[in-house]
Coordinates of C-alpha atoms in Angstrom, one line a residue:
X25 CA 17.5 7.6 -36.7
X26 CA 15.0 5.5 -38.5
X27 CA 13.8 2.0 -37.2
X28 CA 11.2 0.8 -40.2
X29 CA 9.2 -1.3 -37.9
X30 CA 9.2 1.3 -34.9
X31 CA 6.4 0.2 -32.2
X32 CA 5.6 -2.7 -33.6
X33 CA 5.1 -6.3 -32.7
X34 CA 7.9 -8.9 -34.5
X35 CA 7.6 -12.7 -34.5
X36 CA 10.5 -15.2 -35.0
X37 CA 11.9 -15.1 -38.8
X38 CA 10.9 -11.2 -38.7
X39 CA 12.9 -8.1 -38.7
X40 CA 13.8 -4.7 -38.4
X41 CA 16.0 -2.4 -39.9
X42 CA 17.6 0.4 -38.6
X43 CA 19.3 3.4 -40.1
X44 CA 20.9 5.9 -39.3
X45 CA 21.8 9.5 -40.6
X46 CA 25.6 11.0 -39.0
X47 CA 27.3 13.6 -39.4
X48 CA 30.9 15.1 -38.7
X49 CA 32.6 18.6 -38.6
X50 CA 35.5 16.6 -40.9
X51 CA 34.2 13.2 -42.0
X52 CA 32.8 10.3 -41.0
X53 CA 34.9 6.6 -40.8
X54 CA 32.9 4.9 -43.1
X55 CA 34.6 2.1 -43.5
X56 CA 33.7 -1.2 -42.0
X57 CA 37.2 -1.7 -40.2
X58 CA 35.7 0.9 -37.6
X59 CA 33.3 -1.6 -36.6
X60 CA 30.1 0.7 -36.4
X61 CA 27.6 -0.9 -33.8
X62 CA 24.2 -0.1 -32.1
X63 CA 22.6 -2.3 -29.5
X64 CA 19.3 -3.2 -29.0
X65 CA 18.2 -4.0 -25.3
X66 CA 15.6 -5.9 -23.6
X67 CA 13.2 -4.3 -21.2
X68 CA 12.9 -7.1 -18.9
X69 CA 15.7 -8.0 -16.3
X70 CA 16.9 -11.4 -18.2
X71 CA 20.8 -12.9 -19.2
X72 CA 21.7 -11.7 -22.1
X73 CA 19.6 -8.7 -22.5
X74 CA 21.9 -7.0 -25.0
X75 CA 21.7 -7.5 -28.7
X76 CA 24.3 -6.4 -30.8
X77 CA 23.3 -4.6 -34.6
X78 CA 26.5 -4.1 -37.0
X79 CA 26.0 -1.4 -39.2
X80 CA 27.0 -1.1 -42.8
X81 CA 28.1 2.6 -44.5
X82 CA 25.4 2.9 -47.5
X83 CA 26.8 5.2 -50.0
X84 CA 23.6 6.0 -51.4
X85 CA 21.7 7.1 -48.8
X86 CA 24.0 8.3 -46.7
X87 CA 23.1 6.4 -43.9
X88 CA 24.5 3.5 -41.6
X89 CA 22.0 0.2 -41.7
X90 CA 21.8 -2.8 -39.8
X91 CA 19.5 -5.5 -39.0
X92 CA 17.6 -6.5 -35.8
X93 CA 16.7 -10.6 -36.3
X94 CA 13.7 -11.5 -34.2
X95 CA 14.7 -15.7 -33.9
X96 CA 12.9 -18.1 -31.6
X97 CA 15.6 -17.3 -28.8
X98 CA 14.9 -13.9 -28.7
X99 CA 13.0 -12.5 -25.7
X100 CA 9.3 -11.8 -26.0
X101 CA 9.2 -8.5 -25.0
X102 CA 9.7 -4.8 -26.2
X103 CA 13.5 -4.2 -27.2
X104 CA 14.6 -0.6 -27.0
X105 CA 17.4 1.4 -29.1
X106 CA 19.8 1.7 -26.2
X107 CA 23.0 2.7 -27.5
X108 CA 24.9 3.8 -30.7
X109 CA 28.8 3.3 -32.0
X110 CA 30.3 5.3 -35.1
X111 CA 33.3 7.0 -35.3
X112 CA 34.8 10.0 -37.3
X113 CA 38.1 9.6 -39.2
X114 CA 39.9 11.1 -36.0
X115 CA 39.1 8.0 -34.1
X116 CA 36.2 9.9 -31.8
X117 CA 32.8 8.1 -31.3
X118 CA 29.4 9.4 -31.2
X119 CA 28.1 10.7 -28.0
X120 CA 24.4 11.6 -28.3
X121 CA 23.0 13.2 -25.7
X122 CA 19.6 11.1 -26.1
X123 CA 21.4 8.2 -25.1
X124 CA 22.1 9.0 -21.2
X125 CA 22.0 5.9 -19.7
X126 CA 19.1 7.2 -17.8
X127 CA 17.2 8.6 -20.8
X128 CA 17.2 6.0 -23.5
X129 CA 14.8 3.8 -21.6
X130 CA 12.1 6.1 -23.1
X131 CA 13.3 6.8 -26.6
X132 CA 11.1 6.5 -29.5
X133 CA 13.1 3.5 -31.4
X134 CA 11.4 0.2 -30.3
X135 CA 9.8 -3.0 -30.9
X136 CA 8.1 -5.2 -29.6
X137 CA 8.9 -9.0 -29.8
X138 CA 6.4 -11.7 -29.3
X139 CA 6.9 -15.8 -29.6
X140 CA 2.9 -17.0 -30.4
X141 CA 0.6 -15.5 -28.1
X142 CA 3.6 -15.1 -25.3
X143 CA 4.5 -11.2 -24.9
X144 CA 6.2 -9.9 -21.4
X145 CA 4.9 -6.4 -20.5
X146 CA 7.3 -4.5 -18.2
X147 CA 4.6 -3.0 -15.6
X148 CA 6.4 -0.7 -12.7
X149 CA 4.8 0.9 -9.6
X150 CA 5.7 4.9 -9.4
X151 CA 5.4 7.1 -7.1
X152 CA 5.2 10.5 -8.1
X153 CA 5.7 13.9 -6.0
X154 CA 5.0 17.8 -7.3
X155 CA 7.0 19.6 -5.1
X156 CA 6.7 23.3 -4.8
X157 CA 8.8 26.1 -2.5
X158 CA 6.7 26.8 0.6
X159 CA 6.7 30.4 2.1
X160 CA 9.4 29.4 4.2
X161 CA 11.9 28.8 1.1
X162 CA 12.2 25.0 1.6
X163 CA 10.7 22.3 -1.0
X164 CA 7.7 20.8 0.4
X165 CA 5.6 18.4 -1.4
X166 CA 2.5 20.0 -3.0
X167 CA 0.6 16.5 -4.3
X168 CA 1.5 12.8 -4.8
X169 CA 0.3 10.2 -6.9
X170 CA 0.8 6.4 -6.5
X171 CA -0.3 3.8 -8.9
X172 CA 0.8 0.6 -9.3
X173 CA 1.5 -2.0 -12.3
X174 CA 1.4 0.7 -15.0
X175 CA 2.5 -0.6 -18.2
X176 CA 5.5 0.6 -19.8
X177 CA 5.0 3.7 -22.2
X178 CA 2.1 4.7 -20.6
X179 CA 1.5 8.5 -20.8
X180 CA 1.2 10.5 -17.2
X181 CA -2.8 11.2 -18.4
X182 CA -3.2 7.7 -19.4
X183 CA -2.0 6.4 -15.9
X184 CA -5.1 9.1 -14.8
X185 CA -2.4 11.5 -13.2
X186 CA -2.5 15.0 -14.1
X187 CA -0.3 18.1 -12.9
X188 CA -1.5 20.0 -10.0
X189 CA -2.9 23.7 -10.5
X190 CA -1.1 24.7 -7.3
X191 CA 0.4 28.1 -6.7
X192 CA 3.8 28.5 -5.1
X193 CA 3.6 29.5 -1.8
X194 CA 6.9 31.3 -1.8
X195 CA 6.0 35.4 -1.8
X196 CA 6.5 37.3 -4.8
X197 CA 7.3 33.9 -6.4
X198 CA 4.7 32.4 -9.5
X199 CA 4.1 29.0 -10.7
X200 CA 5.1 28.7 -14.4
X201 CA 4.7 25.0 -15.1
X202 CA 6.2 21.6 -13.6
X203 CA 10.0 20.4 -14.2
X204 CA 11.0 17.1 -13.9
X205 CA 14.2 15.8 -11.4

């Protein structure tokens, strides 16, 4: 996937273009009467938060292309790659792992859409626990961080929260690093 004007900020008239590379075990519907699609979504909670992208089969790359238009109705905010539609000559569809419905919040392909000097920052409050396995076998919470209006795309050391250098309490049991649930 390649979005030319990834992470950047678009104005009205502006746009970006988005290809993308597939591939099948047989062979890919190329045509346009399989109505290839991928969506571009708003992060902010507004009506119409979807934006649709057609893509077109480009024989010489290899690669399916569309447009994202950046007009004066569009949302000033970042818009995020959240979904992709292409099919194989079987009639299946693409299912990408990176775009779980609770994943593709964070995925690299985004802009970021601005109308003059008007630009709406999604900012959440998080809570954050490091749990650990206490010496009686049960999950108990080793340290917690809360912080509040952190920007979105902010990196854990950026919001100033860093990973405990706790040791599991559990006997004969070591601490190997931190997974995420």
């Amino acid at each position: 996937i390649e979005l030319d004007k990834n992470g950047e900020v678009l104005r009205p008239g502006e746009q970006a273009v988005l290809r993308i590379k597939a591939e099948d075990n047989e062979a890919l519907d190329t045509t346009s009467s399989s109505w290839p699609q991928a969506a571009m979504t708003a992060a902010a909670d507004i009506a119409d938060s979807t934006q649709y992208i057609s893509l077109t089969y480009n024989e010489e790359t290899d690669t399916f292309e569309g447009v994202f238009e950046v007009t004066e109705n569009t949302y000033p905010c970042e818009w995020y790659l959240s979904w992709v539609n292409i099919y194989d000559m079987s009639g299946n569809q693409t299912e990408l792992e990176e775009f779980d419905p609770y994943f593709n919040q964070t995925l690299p392909y985004y802009i970021n859409v601005a109308n003059g000097d008007t630009f709406t920052a999604q900012t959440y409050d998080i809570s954050l626990s490091f749990m650990k396995i206490g010496e009686d076998g049960y999950w108990t919470e080793g340290s917690r961080f809360e912080k509040s209006d952190v920007p979105r795309r902010t990196t854990f050391s950026q919001a100033g929260i860093e990973f405990p250098e706790e040791d599991c309490a559990y006997p004969g049991l070591t601490l190997k690093g931190w997974a995420d649930g």
